[in-house]
DNA sequence: TCTCTTGATGTAACCGATTTCACTTGAATG
DNA sequence: CATTCAAGTGAAATCGGTTACATCAAGAGA
């Protein structure tokens, strides 16, 4: 016995006014006499009227929803961003359509299409790499696009990040100061701009500035996962590394556990620093030193930026960089 | 220079057919001659026409989106369910509107309202407890509601879970067989039905069946978080427990680390079993024994159930229970 | 008193699809 | 050859709002 939905028309009839007037009071338009406003409000309450957002969206061409493309909600790093996004979205009365892409180019494109079909007012994209096709889809989109925690090699898309190069630079310099000269750089695929153009660059720059020769054999490219990190032990040992900078916390936990499981003491014989400051860094033993990033804020600021774009407000700066820090825990000296 | 959107009307004009016909080919209606179908398809392709989902939703009263209420995406347990939900949703051509509630009753109600305003076709709810108000909102909703990984004391709402009582029962029995007779029960708020009516019951039943007296002082109620667990050490030690069953992995990691940090050997002096089999259980040292739950599947099956409900298909069983298991790792003997 | 504004309200077009119903046609049936 | 039927198609109503424009009454200014 689900009752028929109450429409704006029902309210108008019951209140003896036109639909336009009802619409006005619902939308807070000032041009309504207080008396009639009250009358309408009473009827709305009595009938338990709730505006149909779909109809509203069709008429106004605004859906008050934004699309969010995420590699995988299950990944704490991205989930933290997503949480920041949702909170700010809610604050501005938007809802979020969430789609998992697994970083797969084809699925990212599909998502873009369905999101646009659903007339989202804006899109926040998180991903490891932006293909040419995707970039052109962004450009064609009527809905503005903002990148969160994701870099764009072309540098033209609005985005919110930290300065990954500088962050890695600082952390590596720190490891160097601790006396290490064979420092492993452990990352996901180097074909990704964020790894190649920023993090690796920070690593190289730090070595150069310290006068340490760069060795290609100290680069370890692997799956961004616990097992991906765990599997590296043998190669790391063979190359006699005494420290590692790792670009993902799960991966870092894998690297560290594989070492300690083999009886190598951390940080005594092997120092390790990671990058994302997820809560995992406090749960491992030893706890992991890390670059600290305001994950929640990256998402939040990205969403805030998107609201401005959606309102055609002027933007001071297209690319915003949030401050990072270094947190020393037990895995470094 | 964002171009004006192409509408069904444009396609119809260009192809010299009516809107109805275009609609038919777009929706795969059989009653269209092959020749005209091809003609329309060509124009669609030429004009790059993409149906407006909002208009479609208004006309058909189907939005092909479902609402998902989640306490916090940042929580791996719920995020895993969400991933299962999204995958199956995508498979059935639905999108997901995700809202974080923090388990807050008021926000859950607000979410229900906005989701219904957006005309979602169905709703999946994850939460710790269902208030009377919320339950009545579920009942009033035109969109069917399915619970995922969440129990309903009234037992009337369709849901997908594992048998929490039985799972805890098995795990506790296991600890008893290992020689423990002072086993702590560590959970979140006991006012929650899932903790009180199912897990605690499993704990009690196991003790009873083993002839061990139940002691209220062995119940530990705390924040469902790492720090919540970590803070319990003193109380646990004071009560001379030799083992613990913990209802959340983060919490369990907290309990375990607080013990090992104090020099207590696990599992030598203290055994610990946890409940959710998130990847964290493999990242701690020692690794944690756990109840295994098909998290992804709970979400996936819930979504599948929801699709049936949305299609008014007959349901064999309102409440589905997926099989659980026990995984022995290093934290138990 | 008459014109001008301005505030409050209503009328109706419009947003972009789906869907019912009626109509046309050609083939099958008797 | 008349009748029936099914396939293919279009006209128009409809979904539930927003909004441009028209209208009207009342107070302000000359």
XYZ file of C-alpha atoms (C1' of nucleotides) in Angstrom:
726
model
C 0.000 0.000 0.000
C 2.712 2.421 -0.992
C 0.781 5.635 -1.404
C 0.869 7.616 -4.608
C 3.460 10.305 -4.512
C 2.460 13.828 -3.676
C 3.397 16.262 -6.431
C 3.808 19.970 -6.537
C 0.474 20.083 -8.269
C -1.294 18.515 -5.318
C 0.210 21.079 -3.013
C -0.782 23.922 -5.308
C -4.376 22.772 -5.509
C -4.696 22.167 -1.803
C -3.185 25.559 -0.985
C -5.139 27.432 -3.632
C -2.072 28.828 -5.307
C -0.224 28.090 -8.534
C 2.577 25.600 -8.978
C 4.885 28.525 -9.549
C 4.221 29.840 -6.087
C 4.800 26.487 -4.484
C 8.012 26.182 -6.423
C 9.015 29.598 -5.146
C 8.532 28.799 -1.524
C 10.262 25.458 -1.885
C 13.238 27.192 -3.431
C 13.299 30.047 -0.982
C 12.447 32.736 -3.492
C 11.857 36.030 -1.662
C 8.984 37.172 -3.844
C 6.259 35.491 -1.845
C 4.037 37.129 0.713
C 4.622 35.803 4.174
C 1.018 34.784 4.594
C 0.921 32.647 1.455
C 4.320 31.255 2.232
C 3.034 30.017 5.563
C -0.072 28.607 3.982
C 1.984 26.660 1.453
C 4.413 25.467 4.077
C 1.541 24.126 6.129
C 0.117 22.179 3.234
C 3.553 20.819 2.370
C 3.878 19.610 5.888
C 0.378 18.201 6.000
C 0.782 16.333 2.713
C 4.378 15.363 3.466
C 5.385 16.663 0.080
C 8.955 16.062 -1.078
C 10.122 17.511 -4.361
C 11.109 14.985 -6.983
C 14.783 15.602 -7.615
C 14.667 13.991 -11.031
C 11.952 16.286 -12.332
C 13.729 19.167 -10.756
C 16.935 18.117 -12.444
C 15.311 17.900 -15.827
C 13.769 21.334 -15.569
C 16.695 23.118 -14.026
C 19.446 21.195 -15.757
C 21.162 20.702 -12.453
C 21.255 17.304 -10.820
C 22.996 18.298 -7.590
C 25.051 15.188 -7.874
C 28.689 14.818 -8.756
C 30.443 11.798 -10.140
C 33.453 10.301 -8.432
C 35.731 7.919 -10.274
C 37.947 5.942 -7.943
C 40.315 3.060 -8.646
C 39.073 1.014 -5.706
C 37.146 1.995 -2.579
C 38.828 -0.806 -0.795
C 42.111 1.041 -0.936
C 42.428 3.122 2.212
C 44.321 5.882 0.472
C 41.577 6.566 -2.035
C 38.823 5.840 0.445
C 40.177 8.611 2.649
C 40.011 11.045 -0.224
C 36.501 9.866 -0.993
C 35.453 10.562 2.542
C 36.676 14.127 2.304
C 34.884 14.513 -0.984
C 31.594 13.219 0.357
C 31.667 15.396 3.449
C 32.162 18.593 1.512
C 29.706 17.498 -1.138
C 27.087 16.934 1.518
C 27.858 20.315 2.984
C 27.059 21.886 -0.373
C 23.962 19.730 -0.869
C 25.448 17.474 -3.470
C 25.362 13.709 -3.587
C 27.997 11.465 -4.948
C 27.836 8.753 -7.559
C 30.775 6.487 -6.923
C 32.275 4.247 -9.587
C 35.215 1.893 -9.227
C 37.533 1.740 -12.201
C 40.415 -0.436 -11.003
C 42.502 2.094 -12.846
C 41.365 0.466 -16.041
C 41.331 2.898 -18.913
C 38.298 1.414 -20.591
C 36.256 1.455 -17.426
C 37.253 5.008 -16.708
C 35.905 5.994 -20.100
C 32.711 4.049 -19.553
C 32.254 5.741 -16.218
C 32.718 9.142 -17.756
C 29.990 8.317 -20.221
C 27.429 7.060 -17.785
C 28.148 9.886 -15.379
C 27.565 12.427 -18.094
C 24.437 10.619 -19.192
C 23.197 10.985 -15.640
C 23.812 14.696 -15.970
C 26.160 15.051 -13.039
C 27.097 18.649 -12.376
C 30.762 17.864 -11.874
C 33.258 15.044 -11.730
C 36.119 14.200 -9.435
C 38.640 11.841 -10.869
C 41.137 9.738 -8.992
C 43.413 7.520 -10.952
C 46.921 6.502 -11.590
C 47.284 7.718 -15.101
C 45.301 9.759 -17.551
C 45.186 8.462 -21.089
C 44.914 10.745 -24.076
C 41.417 9.486 -24.729
C 40.371 10.226 -21.195
C 41.882 13.666 -21.312
C 39.879 14.492 -24.401
C 36.752 13.152 -22.730
C 37.426 15.531 -19.851
C 37.724 18.383 -22.270
C 34.482 17.584 -24.037
C 32.579 17.195 -20.805
C 30.041 19.841 -19.950
C 30.631 18.980 -16.291
C 33.875 20.367 -14.883
C 36.472 17.810 -13.836
C 38.855 18.005 -10.888
C 41.671 15.591 -10.138
C 42.175 14.501 -6.539
C 45.408 12.915 -5.434
C 46.213 12.230 -9.059
C 48.592 13.965 -11.385
C 48.123 14.990 -14.951
C 51.215 15.072 -17.093
C 49.761 17.803 -19.308
C 49.222 19.989 -16.270
C 46.063 21.615 -17.556
C 43.382 19.894 -15.543
C 42.447 21.417 -12.183
C 43.820 19.237 -9.431
C 44.611 18.932 -5.750
C 47.758 17.160 -4.633
C 50.814 17.440 -2.502
C 54.196 18.094 -4.045
C 55.233 14.488 -4.497
C 58.674 15.318 -5.798
C 59.512 17.485 -2.847
C 58.055 14.994 -0.380
C 60.138 12.126 -1.671
C 63.130 14.403 -1.869
C 62.796 15.240 1.813
C 62.304 11.693 2.929
C 65.220 10.386 0.889
C 67.453 13.178 2.135
C 66.509 12.107 5.588
C 67.552 8.528 4.876
C 70.805 9.786 3.437
C 71.474 11.802 6.553
C 70.951 8.623 8.549
C 73.979 7.252 6.756
C 72.430 5.264 3.938
C 73.886 5.342 0.472
C 72.166 2.354 -1.052
C 68.548 3.370 -0.902
C 65.928 1.445 -2.791
C 63.138 3.259 -4.594
C 60.089 0.987 -4.456
C 57.091 2.073 -6.483
C 54.234 0.963 -8.665
C 54.567 1.025 -12.449
C 57.086 3.611 -13.608
C 55.049 4.306 -16.698
C 52.795 6.314 -14.442
C 53.572 9.960 -14.438
C 53.205 10.311 -10.672
C 55.936 7.738 -10.144
C 58.232 8.652 -12.994
C 57.970 12.405 -13.248
C 57.569 13.293 -9.611
C 58.532 10.676 -7.077
C 61.445 9.212 -8.962
C 62.615 12.696 -9.768
C 62.559 13.574 -6.082
C 64.585 10.469 -5.373
C 67.150 11.262 -8.041
C 67.398 14.901 -7.050
C 68.074 13.967 -3.449
C 70.831 11.578 -4.471
C 72.369 14.103 -6.802
C 72.338 16.852 -4.201
C 74.054 14.483 -1.797
C 76.619 13.439 -4.352
C 75.471 9.856 -4.430
C 75.514 8.171 -7.832
C 72.185 7.019 -9.117
C 71.916 3.299 -9.793
C 69.189 1.894 -11.922
C 69.378 -1.438 -10.118
C 68.000 0.217 -7.009
C 64.680 0.873 -8.690
C 62.019 -1.664 -7.813
C 58.830 -1.590 -9.777
C 56.042 -3.851 -8.582
C 52.368 -4.365 -7.862
C 50.914 -1.752 -5.597
C 49.934 -4.281 -2.948
C 51.117 -6.017 0.183
C 52.177 -9.096 -1.702
C 53.878 -7.006 -4.356
C 56.071 -5.549 -1.642
C 56.580 -8.808 0.169
C 57.882 -10.493 -2.950
C 60.814 -8.086 -3.283
C 62.975 -9.325 -0.419
C 65.364 -11.420 -2.392
C 66.022 -8.759 -4.986
C 66.464 -6.127 -2.308
C 68.965 -8.242 -0.423
C 70.861 -9.160 -3.539
C 71.343 -5.479 -4.233
C 72.519 -4.830 -0.704
C 70.171 -1.987 0.011
C 70.200 -0.582 3.528
C 67.054 1.463 3.240
C 63.987 1.941 1.095
C 61.520 4.610 0.262
C 58.189 3.045 -0.670
C 55.347 4.826 -2.409
C 52.434 2.943 -0.861
C 51.724 1.814 2.686
C 50.441 -1.659 1.920
C 53.456 -2.235 -0.278
C 55.691 -0.869 2.462
C 54.204 -3.208 5.032
C 54.943 -6.052 2.663
C 58.543 -4.989 2.211
C 59.081 -4.513 5.913
C 57.447 -7.735 7.019
C 59.362 -9.718 4.458
C 62.567 -8.314 5.939
C 61.709 -8.836 9.596
C 60.295 -12.276 8.838
C 63.746 -13.092 7.547
C 65.355 -11.937 10.759
C 66.606 -8.627 9.476
C 66.224 -5.915 12.065
C 64.366 -2.742 11.213
C 65.619 -0.058 11.490
C 68.932 -1.567 12.676
C 69.938 -3.249 9.451
C 67.288 -1.865 7.185
C 65.440 1.435 7.287
C 62.110 1.982 5.655
C 59.993 5.018 4.940
C 56.594 5.017 3.311
C 54.333 7.589 1.740
C 50.682 7.736 2.625
C 50.329 7.899 6.392
C 47.325 5.593 6.478
C 46.509 4.130 9.872
C 48.351 1.003 8.834
C 51.608 2.794 9.562
C 50.806 2.607 13.273
C 49.606 -0.954 13.253
C 52.709 -2.664 11.967
C 55.589 -3.560 14.257
C 57.810 -1.683 14.017
C 55.601 1.231 13.118
C 56.461 2.903 9.852
C 57.953 6.341 9.303
C 56.133 8.104 6.556
C 55.450 11.151 4.516
C 52.289 12.638 5.973
C 49.627 13.845 3.628
C 46.311 15.417 4.508
C 44.356 12.745 2.646
C 40.956 13.813 3.817
C 41.770 17.398 2.950
C 42.949 16.570 -0.521
C 39.496 15.165 -1.194
C 37.760 17.978 0.631
C 39.650 20.719 -1.152
C 39.122 19.038 -4.501
C 35.402 18.995 -3.889
C 35.458 22.598 -2.778
C 37.311 23.531 -5.928
C 34.742 21.673 -7.950
C 31.884 23.623 -6.392
C 33.539 26.832 -7.507
C 33.976 25.499 -10.999
C 30.348 24.408 -11.095
C 29.283 27.906 -10.106
C 31.530 29.484 -12.683
C 33.338 31.327 -9.945
C 36.784 32.665 -10.626
C 39.594 30.378 -9.602
C 42.831 31.847 -8.389
C 44.813 28.749 -9.125
C 43.991 25.647 -11.073
C 46.428 23.381 -9.326
C 46.529 23.400 -5.582
C 49.259 21.814 -3.487
C 48.590 20.995 0.122
C 51.434 20.858 2.624
C 52.987 17.506 3.472
C 55.180 16.520 6.390
C 57.482 13.772 7.571
C 56.543 11.599 10.517
C 59.289 9.642 12.181
C 58.181 6.347 13.631
C 60.119 3.199 14.403
C 61.179 2.044 10.957
C 63.844 4.720 10.588
C 66.649 5.768 12.888
C 32.449 26.085 -26.700
C 30.645 23.193 -25.092
C 28.213 22.203 -27.791
C 24.499 22.070 -27.205
C 23.341 18.651 -26.280
C 21.858 16.412 -28.921
C 18.361 15.258 -28.005
C 16.197 12.438 -29.163
C 14.295 15.010 -31.138
C 17.337 15.943 -33.177
C 17.946 12.337 -34.017
C 14.331 11.828 -35.009
C 14.338 14.817 -37.334
C 17.634 13.910 -38.923
C 16.572 10.322 -39.463
C 13.102 11.204 -40.663
C 11.349 9.107 -38.087
C 9.415 9.884 -34.935
C 10.854 10.214 -31.461
C 8.994 7.054 -30.572
C 10.956 5.087 -33.107
C 14.249 6.453 -31.940
C 13.280 5.590 -28.403
C 12.488 2.083 -29.532
C 15.821 1.462 -31.152
C 17.664 2.958 -28.213
C 15.816 0.644 -25.869
C 16.176 -2.405 -28.047
C 12.493 -2.785 -28.753
C 12.005 -5.505 -31.365
C 9.228 -3.803 -33.242
C 11.429 -1.840 -35.570
C 12.275 -2.782 -39.112
C 15.925 -3.583 -39.570
C 16.353 -0.937 -42.229
C 15.029 1.914 -40.092
C 16.908 0.628 -37.112
C 20.129 0.876 -39.070
C 19.241 4.313 -40.315
C 18.591 5.548 -36.792
C 21.706 3.907 -35.455
C 23.744 5.674 -38.093
C 22.333 9.065 -37.196
C 22.873 8.384 -33.492
C 26.449 7.613 -34.241
C 26.882 10.578 -36.529
C 25.365 13.000 -34.026
C 27.013 11.307 -31.056
C 23.662 11.195 -29.343
C 23.539 10.013 -25.730
C 20.197 9.658 -24.014
C 19.657 11.952 -21.061
C 19.258 9.672 -18.078
C 17.410 12.286 -16.067
C 14.701 12.759 -18.666
C 14.545 9.049 -19.054
C 14.184 8.650 -15.328
C 11.354 11.115 -15.162
C 9.424 9.476 -17.947
C 10.020 5.887 -16.964
C 10.086 6.402 -13.208
C 13.245 4.391 -13.036
C 16.532 6.073 -12.241
C 18.778 3.031 -12.606
C 20.615 4.163 -9.540
C 20.577 2.699 -6.078
C 21.410 4.379 -2.831
C 24.029 2.989 -0.502
C 24.215 4.107 3.096
C 27.509 3.242 4.708
C 28.901 4.210 8.113
C 32.292 5.138 6.716
C 34.004 4.272 3.422
C 37.278 4.507 5.195
C 36.490 1.366 7.133
C 37.880 -1.578 5.197
C 35.122 -3.896 6.321
C 32.365 -1.739 4.881
C 34.434 -0.661 1.910
C 34.775 -4.304 0.928
C 31.035 -4.728 0.999
C 30.661 -1.550 -1.020
C 32.967 -2.899 -3.653
C 30.872 -6.013 -4.028
C 27.773 -3.884 -4.242
C 29.187 -1.641 -6.934
C 30.430 -4.483 -9.081
C 27.091 -6.226 -9.179
C 25.275 -2.928 -9.589
C 27.427 -2.119 -12.593
C 26.751 -5.560 -13.973
C 23.033 -4.821 -13.859
C 23.481 -1.308 -15.267
C 22.878 0.507 -12.028
C 24.946 3.263 -10.496
C 25.473 3.881 -6.851
C 24.922 6.969 -4.765
C 27.111 6.599 -1.723
C 26.446 8.414 1.545
C 28.464 8.214 4.727
C 26.453 8.215 7.926
C 29.038 7.570 10.635
C 26.370 5.340 12.048
C 24.588 8.480 13.153
C 20.870 7.984 13.335
C 19.985 11.469 12.220
C 22.257 11.316 9.219
C 20.906 7.936 8.251
C 17.439 9.432 8.190
C 18.590 12.427 6.196
C 20.252 10.126 3.705
C 17.099 8.088 3.330
C 15.232 11.261 2.509
C 17.598 12.627 -0.069
C 18.010 9.217 -1.670
C 14.277 8.885 -2.041
C 14.027 12.418 -3.361
C 16.536 11.409 -6.006
C 14.194 8.558 -6.900
C 16.652 5.760 -6.401
C 15.242 2.411 -7.413
C 16.559 0.637 -4.347
C 18.616 1.118 -1.232
C 21.312 -0.890 0.463
C 21.837 -0.091 4.076
C 24.890 -0.830 6.162
C 24.888 0.234 9.743
C 25.382 -0.843 13.260
C 21.892 -0.464 14.533
C 18.487 0.294 13.127
C 16.385 2.743 15.061
C 12.604 2.521 15.162
C 12.373 5.703 13.137
C 14.657 4.326 10.498
C 12.781 1.086 10.347
C 9.564 2.932 9.701
C 11.276 4.992 7.027
C 12.320 1.744 5.370
C 8.768 0.542 5.463
C 7.378 3.711 3.919
C 9.965 3.753 1.171
C 8.820 3.001 -2.341
C 12.338 1.768 -3.044
C 13.087 -1.659 -1.600
C 15.732 -1.806 1.107
C 18.288 -4.540 1.704
C 20.658 -4.774 4.655
C 24.235 -5.802 3.982
C 26.435 -7.024 6.785
C 24.021 -5.507 9.240
C 21.434 -7.142 11.426
C 17.908 -6.110 12.135
C 16.512 -7.068 15.495
C 12.976 -7.212 14.124
C 14.090 -9.692 11.507
C 11.722 -8.460 8.833
C 14.007 -6.547 6.540
C 15.719 -8.470 3.724
C 19.372 -8.880 4.576
C 22.605 -10.646 3.777
C 24.931 -11.681 6.567
C 26.843 -14.526 8.014
C 25.629 -16.322 11.123
C 27.470 -14.203 13.646
C 26.354 -16.245 16.611
C 27.579 -19.466 15.144
C 30.827 -17.906 13.974
C 31.704 -16.569 17.391
C 30.588 -19.819 18.926
C 33.026 -21.746 16.751
C 35.917 -19.428 17.370
C 35.384 -19.378 21.125
C 35.050 -23.142 21.219
C 38.337 -23.280 19.440
C 39.961 -21.081 22.080
C 38.476 -23.272 24.793
C 39.903 -26.357 23.160
C 43.281 -24.659 23.215
C 43.012 -24.712 26.979
C 41.696 -21.241 27.754
C 39.045 -20.729 30.371
C 39.327 -16.985 30.889
C 38.426 -15.651 27.490
C 37.683 -11.991 26.977
C 34.851 -10.899 24.736
C 35.892 -7.592 23.175
C 33.271 -5.765 21.156
C 31.804 -2.436 20.243
C 28.754 -1.087 22.067
C 26.639 -3.858 23.514
C 23.493 -1.904 22.884
C 23.889 -2.930 19.273
C 21.880 -5.941 18.380
C 24.665 -7.534 16.365
C 26.908 -7.539 19.409
C 24.370 -8.321 22.074
C 21.949 -10.703 20.391
C 24.323 -12.594 18.174
C 27.991 -12.378 18.974
C 27.671 -12.264 22.738
C 25.150 -15.043 22.558
C 27.599 -17.187 20.602
C 30.222 -16.464 23.228
C 27.920 -17.417 26.086
C 26.642 -20.514 24.345
C 30.174 -21.742 23.756
C 31.075 -21.253 27.400
C 27.918 -22.947 28.557
C 28.426 -25.931 26.292
C 31.952 -26.282 27.652
C 30.801 -26.008 31.224
C 32.685 -22.781 31.845
C 30.939 -20.210 34.018
C 30.146 -16.918 32.355
C 31.727 -13.879 33.978
C 30.483 -10.421 33.264
C 33.879 -8.942 34.054
C 35.269 -10.580 30.924
C 33.113 -8.426 28.700
C 34.962 -5.463 27.241
C 32.958 -2.844 25.466
C 34.882 -0.146 23.649
C 35.289 2.052 20.606
C 35.429 0.142 17.374
C 38.913 1.364 16.538
C 42.574 0.598 16.886
C 42.979 2.917 19.831
C 39.836 1.566 21.443
C 41.455 -1.846 21.454
C 44.866 -0.619 22.458
C 43.486 1.091 25.539
C 42.186 -2.154 27.016
C 45.477 -3.744 28.063
C 45.403 -2.852 31.691
C 41.849 -4.005 32.199
C 42.531 -7.207 30.330
C 45.576 -7.981 32.412
C 43.845 -7.162 35.672
C 41.216 -9.714 34.837
C 43.818 -12.322 33.998
C 42.450 -13.230 30.633
C 44.475 -15.685 28.585
C 42.667 -15.160 25.321
C 40.287 -12.820 23.572
C 37.759 -12.923 20.827
C 37.508 -9.504 19.192
C 34.736 -8.363 16.884
C 36.713 -6.002 14.679
C 40.137 -6.276 13.064
C 41.371 -2.778 13.803
C 40.310 -3.201 17.385
C 41.996 -6.599 17.482
C 45.244 -5.162 16.156
C 45.073 -2.624 18.957
C 44.548 -5.272 21.595
C 47.307 -7.454 20.255
C 49.870 -4.714 19.815
C 49.198 -3.376 23.274
C 49.977 -6.824 24.625
C 53.092 -7.492 22.606
C 54.301 -3.949 23.219
C 54.170 -4.858 26.898
C 56.292 -7.932 26.334
C 53.490 -10.433 26.497
C 53.954 -13.188 23.976
C 51.201 -13.968 21.520
C 50.042 -16.689 21.298
C 52.260 -18.049 24.076
C 50.768 -16.120 26.953
C 47.808 -14.618 25.224
C 45.765 -15.887 22.319
C 43.714 -13.662 20.108
C 41.105 -14.251 17.442
C 39.383 -11.609 15.389
C 36.343 -11.448 13.164
C 36.544 -9.816 9.796
C 39.435 -11.268 7.837
C 40.466 -7.943 6.336
C 43.935 -7.851 4.850
C 45.135 -6.303 8.076
C 45.092 -9.759 9.645
C 48.080 -10.690 7.503
C 49.970 -7.487 8.024
C 50.331 -7.562 11.787
C 53.053 -9.555 13.508
C 52.037 -12.045 14.626
C 49.360 -12.454 12.008
C 45.866 -12.763 13.392
C 43.623 -15.806 13.419
C 40.153 -14.844 12.370
C 36.679 -15.745 11.413
C 36.598 -15.558 7.634
C 33.696 -13.864 5.972
C 33.101 -13.408 2.271
C 32.906 -9.640 2.590
C 32.805 -8.907 -1.093
C 30.148 -11.541 -1.559
C 27.970 -10.194 1.209
C 27.807 -6.933 -0.709
C 27.438 -8.652 -4.038
C 24.661 -10.942 -2.887
C 22.862 -8.052 -1.208
C 22.915 -6.137 -4.454
C 21.738 -9.158 -6.362
C 18.892 -9.588 -3.931
C 18.016 -5.950 -4.370
C 17.803 -6.308 -8.145
C 15.251 -9.058 -7.669
C 13.251 -6.939 -5.294
C 13.354 -4.022 -7.724
C 12.005 -6.279 -10.454
C 9.297 -7.626 -8.186
C 10.663 -11.089 -8.653
C 9.770 -13.744 -6.164
C 12.263 -14.180 -3.388
C 12.790 -17.600 -1.881
C 14.253 -16.244 1.303
C 14.353 -12.787 2.758
C 17.379 -13.337 4.919
C 20.395 -14.957 3.405
C 23.325 -16.308 5.369
C 26.625 -16.830 3.637
C 29.061 -19.414 4.927
C 31.861 -18.361 7.221
C 35.060 -20.147 8.162
C 37.876 -20.030 10.654
C 41.383 -19.185 9.566
C 44.187 -20.094 11.873
C 47.123 -17.754 11.734
C 49.794 -16.989 14.277
C 47.841 -15.371 17.086
C 46.301 -18.625 18.272
C 47.897 -21.969 19.110
C -6.252 62.117 -10.690
C -3.044 59.756 -13.632
C 1.049 57.371 -14.637
C 4.971 54.518 -12.856
C 6.904 51.157 -10.089
C 7.156 47.344 -7.576
C 5.705 43.218 -5.286
C 2.953 39.086 -5.548
C 1.034 35.752 -8.248
C -0.537 32.977 -12.212
C -0.114 30.988 -17.129
C 2.053 28.213 -19.962
C 6.159 26.740 -22.364
C 9.792 23.802 -21.628
C 13.282 20.181 -19.994
C 14.077 15.145 -22.879
C 12.733 11.228 -22.633
C 8.742 6.920 -22.397
C 4.516 4.969 -23.539
C -0.336 4.376 -24.887
C -3.125 4.195 -28.545
C -4.398 4.496 -33.122
C -3.253 3.978 -37.746
C -1.235 1.889 -42.035
C 0.360 -1.945 -44.600
C 1.120 -6.314 -46.311
C 0.749 -11.134 -45.656
C -2.000 -15.038 -44.237
C -6.462 -17.283 -43.948
C -10.778 -19.196 -45.572
C -11.798 -11.455 -52.738
C -12.979 -10.115 -48.120
C -11.293 -10.557 -43.531
C -7.987 -10.939 -39.870
C -3.821 -10.184 -37.799
C 0.694 -8.756 -36.759
C 4.422 -5.755 -37.594
C 5.987 -1.133 -38.015
C 5.333 3.568 -37.098
C 3.767 8.222 -35.425
C 0.963 11.624 -32.591
C 0.413 13.212 -28.380
C -0.042 12.766 -23.451
C 2.750 12.366 -19.591
C 6.417 12.382 -15.931
C 7.043 16.661 -11.988
C 9.155 20.230 -11.735
C 11.416 25.499 -13.231
C 11.076 29.849 -15.160
C 10.158 33.625 -18.595
C 6.613 36.447 -19.160
C 2.119 38.437 -18.345
C -1.045 40.277 -15.177
C -2.887 42.806 -11.413
C -3.252 45.549 -7.296
C -1.466 49.019 -4.428
C 1.449 52.664 -3.086
C 4.604 56.578 -4.730
C 5.353 60.636 -7.153
C 3.916 64.570 -10.021
